[in-house]
Amino acid sequence: MCDYSLHNVKSRPAKVGDKLTTQHFNTGTKGFAAPEDRNTAVCALPGTELAFAKEVSCQPRGFAWKDRTINHTTAIFRQINKDNPHTHHDALEFPDGQTVLLTDLFEGQEAVVLQLPVQSVTPAEAVAQERVAHVG
């Protein structure tokens, strides 16, 4: 499943080679959609590697007033704040360790799925790849 506020949106799992676009789904969050079907959320598993067409732009956080630009074009999909079921979880981790919520990205940014996560081997890897359970 995708982030908690996309649970009532039609969705499908991400596949290697998928071309994705950041999309506002009118549910209070943004996520990924395929250009050919903007009404279907494309859900990535934690550990999925993505390549963006250009540097990522996102909304300012805190007291900042300027849009933020992440000086990287590759990211790994992560889930954060797993202990809080009523917040956004879907995030991108960039090569410098910076983590940005997917919902903070501006709409219309293009990415390609480079690689899906490998099957977990250890119990710790299995826990890291688990999606946050739907609460509702």
Short mmCIF file of C-alpha atoms in Angstrom, two decimals:
data_model
loop_
_atom_site.label_atom_id
_atom_site.label_comp_id
_atom_site.label_asym_id
_atom_site.label_seq_id
_atom_site.Cartn_x
_atom_site.Cartn_y
_atom_site.Cartn_z
CA MET A 1 0.00 0.00 0.00
CA CYS A 2 0.95 3.62 -0.39
CA ASP A 3 0.99 6.28 2.32
CA TYR A 4 -1.94 6.28 4.72
CA SER A 5 -3.90 9.03 2.96
CA LEU A 6 -3.79 7.14 -0.36
CA HIS A 7 -5.50 4.01 0.97
CA ASN A 8 -8.77 4.94 -0.74
CA VAL A 9 -7.09 5.62 -4.10
CA LYS A 10 -6.75 2.93 -6.75
CA SER A 11 -3.15 1.68 -6.62
CA ARG A 12 -0.70 -0.80 -8.06
CA PRO A 13 2.83 -1.88 -7.13
CA ALA A 14 5.85 -0.27 -8.79
CA LYS A 15 7.80 -2.28 -11.37
CA VAL A 16 11.36 -1.89 -12.66
CA GLY A 17 11.36 0.55 -15.56
CA ASP A 18 8.14 2.32 -14.53
CA LYS A 19 8.13 5.98 -15.50
CA LEU A 20 6.53 7.86 -12.61
CA THR A 21 5.37 11.41 -11.99
CA THR A 22 4.72 13.04 -8.63
CA GLN A 23 0.98 13.58 -8.45
CA HIS A 24 -1.45 15.25 -6.05
CA PHE A 25 -4.33 12.83 -5.44
CA ASN A 26 -6.66 15.30 -3.67
CA THR A 27 -6.43 13.26 -0.47
CA GLY A 28 -4.07 15.50 1.45
CA THR A 29 -0.92 13.93 0.07
CA LYS A 30 1.15 13.44 -3.04
CA GLY A 31 2.52 10.21 -4.39
CA PHE A 32 3.68 8.60 -7.61
CA ALA A 33 1.49 7.94 -10.63
CA ALA A 34 2.27 6.60 -14.09
CA PRO A 35 1.85 9.26 -16.80
CA GLU A 36 -0.69 7.09 -18.64
CA ASP A 37 -2.96 6.79 -15.57
CA ARG A 38 -2.74 9.72 -13.17
CA ASN A 39 -5.64 8.41 -11.08
CA THR A 40 -3.75 5.29 -9.96
CA ALA A 41 -1.13 5.58 -7.24
CA VAL A 42 2.03 3.59 -7.92
CA CYS A 43 3.30 2.22 -4.62
CA ALA A 44 6.97 1.48 -4.00
CA LEU A 45 8.42 -0.88 -1.43
CA PRO A 46 11.02 0.44 1.00
CA GLY A 47 14.40 0.02 -0.66
CA THR A 48 13.18 0.79 -4.20
CA GLU A 49 15.78 2.82 -6.13
CA LEU A 50 14.62 5.76 -8.25
CA ALA A 51 16.26 8.10 -10.75
CA PHE A 52 14.73 11.53 -11.29
CA ALA A 53 14.90 13.38 -14.60
CA LYS A 54 16.46 16.38 -12.83
CA GLU A 55 17.25 17.64 -9.35
CA VAL A 56 14.31 17.26 -6.99
CA SER A 57 12.33 20.32 -5.89
CA CYS A 58 10.28 20.34 -2.72
CA GLN A 59 8.34 22.64 -0.46
CA PRO A 60 10.12 24.60 2.25
CA ARG A 61 10.00 23.23 5.79
CA GLY A 62 10.02 25.04 9.10
CA PHE A 63 10.78 28.76 8.92
CA ALA A 64 12.22 28.62 5.40
CA TRP A 65 10.36 30.51 2.70
CA LYS A 66 12.28 29.38 -0.37
CA ASP A 67 11.58 26.19 -2.27
CA ARG A 68 14.23 23.56 -1.67
CA THR A 69 16.28 21.89 -4.38
CA ILE A 70 17.92 18.57 -3.60
CA ASN A 71 21.20 18.40 -5.50
CA HIS A 72 20.76 14.73 -6.40
CA THR A 73 18.82 12.84 -9.04
CA THR A 74 18.81 9.41 -7.40
CA ALA A 75 17.01 8.33 -4.24
CA ILE A 76 15.94 5.26 -2.30
CA PHE A 77 12.33 4.99 -1.23
CA ARG A 78 11.96 4.65 2.55
CA GLN A 79 9.24 4.69 5.17
CA ILE A 80 9.75 6.86 8.22
CA ASN A 81 7.74 7.58 11.38
CA LYS A 82 6.46 4.00 11.39
CA ASP A 83 5.52 4.30 15.07
CA ASN A 84 3.01 7.09 14.29
CA PRO A 85 0.13 5.74 12.19
CA HIS A 86 -1.44 9.19 11.61
CA THR A 87 1.40 10.90 9.77
CA HIS A 88 3.04 10.63 6.37
CA HIS A 89 5.49 7.75 6.01
CA ASP A 90 6.58 7.69 2.38
CA ALA A 91 9.96 9.37 1.99
CA LEU A 92 12.99 9.53 -0.26
CA GLU A 93 16.54 9.16 1.03
CA PHE A 94 19.18 10.89 -1.08
CA PRO A 95 22.88 9.96 -1.39
CA ASP A 96 23.91 12.61 1.17
CA GLY A 97 21.60 11.03 3.79
CA GLN A 98 18.95 13.74 3.51
CA THR A 99 15.40 12.37 3.80
CA VAL A 100 12.40 14.17 2.32
CA LEU A 101 8.74 13.20 2.59
CA LEU A 102 7.29 12.26 -0.77
CA THR A 103 4.30 14.50 -0.08
CA ASP A 104 6.67 17.51 0.12
CA LEU A 105 7.80 17.12 -3.50
CA PHE A 106 6.29 19.46 -6.04
CA GLU A 107 3.85 17.91 -8.46
CA GLY A 108 4.96 16.88 -11.95
CA GLN A 109 8.50 15.64 -11.23
CA GLU A 110 9.51 12.62 -13.28
CA ALA A 111 11.34 9.53 -12.05
CA VAL A 112 12.10 6.01 -13.25
CA VAL A 113 12.17 2.89 -11.08
CA LEU A 114 15.73 1.57 -11.37
CA GLN A 115 15.59 -1.38 -9.00
CA LEU A 116 13.21 -3.02 -6.56
CA PRO A 117 14.49 -4.13 -3.17
CA VAL A 118 15.99 -7.59 -2.92
CA GLN A 119 14.06 -10.19 -1.01
CA SER A 120 14.85 -9.97 2.69
CA VAL A 121 17.27 -12.55 4.03
CA THR A 122 17.41 -11.67 7.71
CA PRO A 123 14.57 -10.83 10.11
CA ALA A 124 15.96 -7.27 10.43
CA GLU A 125 15.78 -6.79 6.63
CA ALA A 126 12.21 -8.10 6.62
CA VAL A 127 11.21 -5.55 9.27
CA ALA A 128 12.92 -2.72 7.34
CA GLN A 129 10.94 -3.61 4.19
CA GLU A 130 7.54 -3.82 5.91
CA ARG A 131 4.99 -1.20 4.98
CA VAL A 132 3.17 0.67 7.72
CA ALA A 133 -0.14 -1.03 8.45
CA HIS A 134 -3.34 0.74 7.40
CA VAL A 135 -5.13 2.30 10.35
CA GLY A 136 -8.67 3.37 9.81
#
